[in-house]
Amino acid sequence: MDGWFTMLSEVECQRCGDCCRWAGYVYITEEDVKRMAGHLSLSEFEFVNRYADIIHRPRLNLKTKPNGECVFLEGNECGIHELKPKHCVDFPTVWRIRDLESFCSGQRKALRKDT
């Protein structure tokens, strides 16, 4: 199991955007909201109304586009990469996703390197 976590920590983002299209929630913290709202010159209230949903009280998550992509995905790039939520920063090391390599090209590359 330790080798698996070491390998996950070595996953290098391939900037494919696939994790931003994955059908799941991106939880955002109060600190995330403050940071992103400030960058977008919005009040925290405006940011939450425009870009967040409440799913599991009291948690907020980022909204998605009608096609399921993250609201901040621009092509294959994160439009707020330097400010992205902690949940995204921690990907994939703290996410528990079955068959992660099926959609994460960075994970596939790390697996090939490990063998």
CSV table of N, CA and C in Angstrom, one decimal:
chain,number,residue,atom,x,y,z
A,1,MET,N,0.8,-1.2,0.0
A,1,MET,CA,0.0,0.0,0.0
A,1,MET,C,0.9,1.3,0.0
A,2,ASP,N,2.0,1.2,0.7
A,2,ASP,CA,2.9,2.4,0.8
A,2,ASP,C,3.4,2.8,-0.6
A,3,GLY,N,3.7,1.7,-1.4
A,3,GLY,CA,4.2,2.0,-2.8
A,3,GLY,C,3.2,2.7,-3.6
A,4,TRP,N,1.9,2.3,-3.4
A,4,TRP,CA,0.8,2.9,-4.1
A,4,TRP,C,0.7,4.4,-3.8
A,5,PHE,N,0.8,4.8,-2.5
A,5,PHE,CA,0.8,6.2,-2.2
A,5,PHE,C,2.0,6.9,-2.7
A,6,THR,N,3.1,6.3,-2.7
A,6,THR,CA,4.3,6.9,-3.2
A,6,THR,C,4.2,7.2,-4.7
A,7,MET,N,3.6,6.2,-5.4
A,7,MET,CA,3.4,6.3,-6.9
A,7,MET,C,2.4,7.5,-7.1
A,8,LEU,N,1.3,7.6,-6.3
A,8,LEU,CA,0.3,8.6,-6.5
A,8,LEU,C,1.0,10.0,-6.3
A,9,SER,N,1.9,10.1,-5.3
A,9,SER,CA,2.5,11.4,-5.1
A,9,SER,C,3.5,11.8,-6.2
A,10,GLU,N,3.8,10.8,-7.1
A,10,GLU,CA,4.7,11.1,-8.2
A,10,GLU,C,3.9,11.3,-9.5
A,11,VAL,N,2.6,11.3,-9.4
A,11,VAL,CA,1.8,11.6,-10.6
A,11,VAL,C,2.0,13.0,-11.0
A,12,GLU,N,2.4,13.2,-12.3
A,12,GLU,CA,2.6,14.5,-12.8
A,12,GLU,C,1.5,14.8,-13.7
A,13,CYS,N,0.9,16.0,-13.5
A,13,CYS,CA,-0.3,16.4,-14.3
A,13,CYS,C,0.1,16.5,-15.7
A,14,GLN,N,-0.7,15.9,-16.6
A,14,GLN,CA,-0.5,15.9,-18.0
A,14,GLN,C,-1.3,17.0,-18.7
A,15,ARG,N,-2.1,17.8,-17.9
A,15,ARG,CA,-2.9,18.9,-18.4
A,15,ARG,C,-3.9,18.4,-19.5
A,16,CYS,N,-4.4,17.2,-19.2
A,16,CYS,CA,-5.4,16.7,-20.2
A,16,CYS,C,-6.8,17.1,-19.9
A,17,GLY,N,-7.1,17.6,-18.6
A,17,GLY,CA,-8.4,18.1,-18.3
A,17,GLY,C,-9.4,17.0,-17.9
A,18,ASP,N,-9.0,15.7,-18.0
A,18,ASP,CA,-9.9,14.6,-17.8
A,18,ASP,C,-10.5,14.6,-16.3
A,19,CYS,N,-9.6,15.0,-15.3
A,19,CYS,CA,-10.1,15.0,-14.0
A,19,CYS,C,-11.1,16.1,-13.8
A,20,CYS,N,-11.1,17.1,-14.6
A,20,CYS,CA,-12.1,18.2,-14.5
A,20,CYS,C,-13.4,17.9,-15.3
A,21,ARG,N,-13.4,16.7,-15.9
A,21,ARG,CA,-14.6,16.3,-16.6
A,21,ARG,C,-15.3,15.1,-15.8
A,22,TRP,N,-14.6,14.6,-14.8
A,22,TRP,CA,-15.0,13.5,-14.1
A,22,TRP,C,-16.3,13.8,-13.3
A,23,ALA,N,-17.2,12.8,-13.3
A,23,ALA,CA,-18.5,13.0,-12.7
A,23,ALA,C,-18.4,12.9,-11.2
A,24,GLY,N,-18.0,13.9,-10.5
A,24,GLY,CA,-17.9,13.9,-9.0
A,24,GLY,C,-18.0,15.3,-8.5
A,25,TYR,N,-17.9,15.4,-7.2
A,25,TYR,CA,-17.9,16.7,-6.6
A,25,TYR,C,-16.5,17.3,-6.3
A,26,VAL,N,-16.4,18.6,-6.5
A,26,VAL,CA,-15.2,19.3,-6.0
A,26,VAL,C,-15.6,20.2,-4.9
A,27,TYR,N,-15.3,19.7,-3.7
A,27,TYR,CA,-15.6,20.5,-2.5
A,27,TYR,C,-14.7,21.7,-2.4
A,28,ILE,N,-15.3,22.8,-1.9
A,28,ILE,CA,-14.5,24.0,-1.7
A,28,ILE,C,-14.6,24.5,-0.3
A,29,THR,N,-13.5,25.0,0.2
A,29,THR,CA,-13.4,25.5,1.6
A,29,THR,C,-13.7,27.0,1.6
A,30,GLU,N,-13.8,27.5,2.8
A,30,GLU,CA,-14.0,28.9,3.0
A,30,GLU,C,-12.8,29.6,2.5
A,31,GLU,N,-11.6,29.1,2.7
A,31,GLU,CA,-10.3,29.7,2.2
A,31,GLU,C,-10.3,29.7,0.7
A,32,ASP,N,-10.8,28.6,0.1
A,32,ASP,CA,-10.9,28.5,-1.4
A,32,ASP,C,-11.7,29.6,-1.9
A,33,VAL,N,-12.9,29.8,-1.3
A,33,VAL,CA,-13.9,30.8,-1.7
A,33,VAL,C,-13.2,32.2,-1.6
A,34,LYS,N,-12.6,32.5,-0.5
A,34,LYS,CA,-12.0,33.8,-0.3
A,34,LYS,C,-10.9,34.1,-1.4
A,35,ARG,N,-10.1,33.1,-1.6
A,35,ARG,CA,-9.0,33.2,-2.6
A,35,ARG,C,-9.5,33.4,-4.0
A,36,MET,N,-10.4,32.6,-4.4
A,36,MET,CA,-10.9,32.6,-5.8
A,36,MET,C,-11.8,33.8,-6.0
A,37,ALA,N,-12.6,34.2,-5.0
A,37,ALA,CA,-13.5,35.4,-5.1
A,37,ALA,C,-12.6,36.6,-5.3
A,38,GLY,N,-11.5,36.7,-4.5
A,38,GLY,CA,-10.6,37.9,-4.6
A,38,GLY,C,-10.0,38.0,-5.9
A,39,HIS,N,-9.6,36.8,-6.5
A,39,HIS,CA,-8.9,36.8,-7.8
A,39,HIS,C,-9.9,37.3,-8.9
A,40,LEU,N,-11.1,36.9,-8.7
A,40,LEU,CA,-12.2,37.2,-9.7
A,40,LEU,C,-12.8,38.6,-9.5
A,41,SER,N,-12.3,39.3,-8.5
A,41,SER,CA,-12.9,40.6,-8.1
A,41,SER,C,-14.4,40.5,-7.7
A,42,LEU,N,-14.8,39.4,-7.0
A,42,LEU,CA,-16.1,39.2,-6.6
A,42,LEU,C,-16.2,39.2,-5.1
A,43,SER,N,-17.3,39.5,-4.5
A,43,SER,CA,-17.5,39.3,-3.1
A,43,SER,C,-17.6,37.8,-2.9
A,44,GLU,N,-17.4,37.3,-1.7
A,44,GLU,CA,-17.6,35.9,-1.4
A,44,GLU,C,-19.0,35.5,-1.7
A,45,PHE,N,-20.0,36.3,-1.4
A,45,PHE,CA,-21.4,36.0,-1.6
A,45,PHE,C,-21.6,35.9,-3.1
A,46,GLU,N,-21.1,36.8,-3.9
A,46,GLU,CA,-21.2,36.7,-5.4
A,46,GLU,C,-20.6,35.5,-6.0
A,47,PHE,N,-19.4,35.2,-5.5
A,47,PHE,CA,-18.7,34.0,-5.9
A,47,PHE,C,-19.5,32.7,-5.7
A,48,VAL,N,-20.0,32.6,-4.5
A,48,VAL,CA,-20.8,31.4,-4.1
A,48,VAL,C,-22.1,31.3,-4.9
A,49,ASN,N,-22.8,32.4,-5.1
A,49,ASN,CA,-24.0,32.4,-5.9
A,49,ASN,C,-23.7,32.0,-7.4
A,50,ARG,N,-22.6,32.5,-7.9
A,50,ARG,CA,-22.3,32.2,-9.3
A,50,ARG,C,-21.6,30.9,-9.6
A,51,TYR,N,-20.7,30.4,-8.7
A,51,TYR,CA,-19.9,29.3,-9.0
A,51,TYR,C,-20.0,28.1,-8.0
A,52,ALA,N,-20.9,28.1,-7.0
A,52,ALA,CA,-21.0,27.0,-6.0
A,52,ALA,C,-22.4,26.6,-5.8
A,53,ASP,N,-22.5,25.3,-5.4
A,53,ASP,CA,-23.7,24.7,-5.0
A,53,ASP,C,-23.5,24.1,-3.6
A,54,ILE,N,-24.6,24.0,-2.8
A,54,ILE,CA,-24.6,23.3,-1.6
A,54,ILE,C,-25.1,21.9,-1.9
A,55,ILE,N,-24.3,20.9,-1.5
A,55,ILE,CA,-24.7,19.5,-1.8
A,55,ILE,C,-24.9,18.7,-0.5
A,56,HIS,N,-23.9,18.6,0.3
A,56,HIS,CA,-24.0,18.0,1.6
A,56,HIS,C,-23.7,19.0,2.6
A,57,ARG,N,-24.8,19.5,3.3
A,57,ARG,CA,-24.6,20.6,4.3
A,57,ARG,C,-23.5,20.2,5.2
A,58,PRO,N,-22.7,21.1,5.6
A,58,PRO,CA,-22.6,22.5,5.2
A,58,PRO,C,-21.6,22.7,4.1
A,59,ARG,N,-21.3,21.7,3.3
A,59,ARG,CA,-20.3,21.8,2.3
A,59,ARG,C,-20.8,22.5,1.0
A,60,LEU,N,-19.8,23.2,0.4
A,60,LEU,CA,-20.0,23.8,-0.9
A,60,LEU,C,-19.2,23.0,-1.9
A,61,ASN,N,-19.7,22.9,-3.1
A,61,ASN,CA,-18.9,22.4,-4.2
A,61,ASN,C,-19.0,23.3,-5.4
A,62,LEU,N,-18.0,23.2,-6.3
A,62,LEU,CA,-18.0,24.0,-7.5
A,62,LEU,C,-19.1,23.5,-8.4
A,63,LYS,N,-19.8,24.4,-9.1
A,63,LYS,CA,-20.8,24.0,-10.1
A,63,LYS,C,-20.1,23.4,-11.3
A,64,THR,N,-20.9,22.8,-12.1
A,64,THR,CA,-20.4,22.2,-13.4
A,64,THR,C,-21.1,22.9,-14.5
A,65,LYS,N,-20.5,22.8,-15.7
A,65,LYS,CA,-21.2,23.2,-16.9
A,65,LYS,C,-22.3,22.2,-17.3
A,66,PRO,N,-23.2,22.5,-18.2
A,66,PRO,CA,-24.2,21.6,-18.6
A,66,PRO,C,-23.7,20.2,-19.0
A,67,ASN,N,-22.5,20.2,-19.6
A,67,ASN,CA,-21.9,19.0,-20.1
A,67,ASN,C,-21.1,18.2,-19.0
A,68,GLY,N,-21.1,18.7,-17.8
A,68,GLY,CA,-20.5,18.0,-16.7
A,68,GLY,C,-19.1,18.5,-16.3
A,69,GLU,N,-18.5,19.3,-17.2
A,69,GLU,CA,-17.2,19.8,-16.9
A,69,GLU,C,-17.2,20.8,-15.7
A,70,CYS,N,-16.0,21.0,-15.1
A,70,CYS,CA,-15.9,22.0,-14.1
A,70,CYS,C,-16.1,23.4,-14.7
A,71,VAL,N,-16.8,24.2,-14.0
A,71,VAL,CA,-17.1,25.5,-14.5
A,71,VAL,C,-15.9,26.4,-14.9
A,72,PHE,N,-14.7,26.0,-14.3
A,72,PHE,CA,-13.5,26.7,-14.6
A,72,PHE,C,-12.6,26.1,-15.7
A,73,LEU,N,-13.1,25.0,-16.3
A,73,LEU,CA,-12.3,24.3,-17.3
A,73,LEU,C,-12.4,25.1,-18.6
A,74,GLU,N,-11.2,25.4,-19.2
A,74,GLU,CA,-11.1,26.1,-20.4
A,74,GLU,C,-10.3,25.3,-21.4
A,75,GLY,N,-10.9,24.6,-22.3
A,75,GLY,CA,-10.2,23.6,-23.1
A,75,GLY,C,-9.8,22.4,-22.2
A,76,ASN,N,-8.5,22.2,-22.1
A,76,ASN,CA,-8.0,21.2,-21.2
A,76,ASN,C,-7.3,21.8,-20.0
A,77,GLU,N,-7.4,23.1,-19.9
A,77,GLU,CA,-6.7,23.8,-18.8
A,77,GLU,C,-7.6,24.4,-17.8
A,78,CYS,N,-7.1,24.4,-16.5
A,78,CYS,CA,-7.9,25.1,-15.5
A,78,CYS,C,-7.7,26.6,-15.6
A,79,GLY,N,-8.9,27.3,-15.7
A,79,GLY,CA,-8.8,28.7,-15.8
A,79,GLY,C,-8.4,29.4,-14.5
A,80,ILE,N,-8.3,28.7,-13.4
A,80,ILE,CA,-7.8,29.2,-12.1
A,80,ILE,C,-6.7,28.4,-11.5
A,81,HIS,N,-5.9,27.8,-12.4
A,81,HIS,CA,-4.9,26.8,-12.0
A,81,HIS,C,-4.1,27.2,-10.7
A,82,GLU,N,-3.6,28.4,-10.7
A,82,GLU,CA,-2.8,28.9,-9.6
A,82,GLU,C,-3.6,29.1,-8.3
A,83,LEU,N,-5.0,29.1,-8.4
A,83,LEU,CA,-5.8,29.4,-7.3
A,83,LEU,C,-6.8,28.2,-7.0
A,84,LYS,N,-6.6,27.1,-7.7
A,84,LYS,CA,-7.6,26.1,-7.7
A,84,LYS,C,-7.9,25.5,-6.3
A,85,PRO,N,-9.0,25.0,-6.0
A,85,PRO,CA,-9.4,24.5,-4.7
A,85,PRO,C,-8.4,23.4,-4.2
A,86,LYS,N,-8.3,23.3,-2.9
A,86,LYS,CA,-7.5,22.3,-2.2
A,86,LYS,C,-7.9,20.9,-2.7
A,87,HIS,N,-9.1,20.7,-2.9
A,87,HIS,CA,-9.6,19.4,-3.4
A,87,HIS,C,-8.9,19.0,-4.7
A,88,CYS,N,-8.8,20.0,-5.6
A,88,CYS,CA,-8.1,19.8,-6.9
A,88,CYS,C,-6.6,19.7,-6.7
A,89,VAL,N,-6.0,20.5,-5.8
A,89,VAL,CA,-4.6,20.4,-5.6
A,89,VAL,C,-4.2,19.0,-5.1
A,90,ASP,N,-5.0,18.5,-4.2
A,90,ASP,CA,-4.8,17.2,-3.6
A,90,ASP,C,-5.0,16.0,-4.6
A,91,PHE,N,-5.5,16.2,-5.8
A,91,PHE,CA,-5.7,15.1,-6.7
A,91,PHE,C,-4.4,14.6,-7.2
A,92,PRO,N,-4.2,13.4,-7.4
A,92,PRO,CA,-5.0,12.2,-7.0
A,92,PRO,C,-4.7,11.6,-5.6
A,93,THR,N,-3.8,12.3,-4.9
A,93,THR,CA,-3.2,11.6,-3.7
A,93,THR,C,-4.3,11.3,-2.6
A,94,VAL,N,-5.3,12.2,-2.4
A,94,VAL,CA,-6.2,11.9,-1.4
A,94,VAL,C,-7.6,11.5,-1.9
A,95,TRP,N,-7.7,11.4,-3.2
A,95,TRP,CA,-9.0,11.0,-3.7
A,95,TRP,C,-9.1,9.4,-3.7
A,96,ARG,N,-10.2,8.9,-3.4
A,96,ARG,CA,-10.4,7.4,-3.5
A,96,ARG,C,-11.3,7.1,-4.7
A,97,ILE,N,-10.6,6.8,-5.7
A,97,ILE,CA,-11.3,6.5,-7.0
A,97,ILE,C,-10.9,5.2,-7.5
A,98,ARG,N,-11.9,4.4,-7.7
A,98,ARG,CA,-11.6,3.0,-8.3
A,98,ARG,C,-11.2,3.2,-9.8
A,99,ASP,N,-10.2,2.5,-10.2
A,99,ASP,CA,-9.7,2.6,-11.6
A,99,ASP,C,-9.3,4.0,-12.0
A,100,LEU,N,-8.6,4.7,-11.2
A,100,LEU,CA,-8.2,6.0,-11.5
A,100,LEU,C,-7.4,6.1,-12.8
A,101,GLU,N,-6.6,5.1,-13.1
A,101,GLU,CA,-5.9,5.1,-14.3
A,101,GLU,C,-6.7,5.1,-15.6
A,102,SER,N,-8.0,4.7,-15.4
A,102,SER,CA,-8.9,4.6,-16.6
A,102,SER,C,-9.2,6.0,-17.2
A,103,PHE,N,-9.0,7.1,-16.4
A,103,PHE,CA,-9.2,8.4,-16.9
A,103,PHE,C,-8.1,9.4,-16.6
A,104,CYS,N,-7.1,9.0,-15.8
A,104,CYS,CA,-6.1,10.0,-15.5
A,104,CYS,C,-4.8,9.6,-16.2
A,105,SER,N,-4.4,10.4,-17.2
A,105,SER,CA,-3.2,10.0,-18.0
A,105,SER,C,-2.0,10.1,-17.2
A,106,GLY,N,-1.9,11.0,-16.2
A,106,GLY,CA,-0.8,11.1,-15.3
A,106,GLY,C,-0.6,9.8,-14.5
A,107,GLN,N,-1.7,9.2,-14.1
A,107,GLN,CA,-1.7,8.0,-13.4
A,107,GLN,C,-1.2,6.9,-14.3
A,108,ARG,N,-1.7,6.8,-15.5
A,108,ARG,CA,-1.2,5.8,-16.4
A,108,ARG,C,0.3,5.9,-16.7
A,109,LYS,N,0.8,7.1,-16.8
A,109,LYS,CA,2.2,7.3,-17.1
A,109,LYS,C,3.0,6.8,-15.8
A,110,ALA,N,2.5,7.1,-14.6
A,110,ALA,CA,3.2,6.7,-13.4
A,110,ALA,C,3.2,5.2,-13.3
A,111,LEU,N,2.1,4.6,-13.7
A,111,LEU,CA,2.1,3.1,-13.6
A,111,LEU,C,3.1,2.5,-14.6
A,112,ARG,N,3.2,3.0,-15.8
A,112,ARG,CA,4.2,2.5,-16.8
A,112,ARG,C,5.6,2.7,-16.3
A,113,LYS,N,5.8,3.8,-15.6
A,113,LYS,CA,7.2,4.1,-15.1
A,113,LYS,C,7.5,3.1,-14.0
A,114,ASP,N,6.5,2.7,-13.2
A,114,ASP,CA,6.7,1.8,-12.0
A,114,ASP,C,7.0,0.4,-12.4
A,115,THR,N,6.6,0.0,-13.6
A,115,THR,CA,6.7,-1.4,-14.0
A,115,THR,C,8.0,-1.6,-14.8
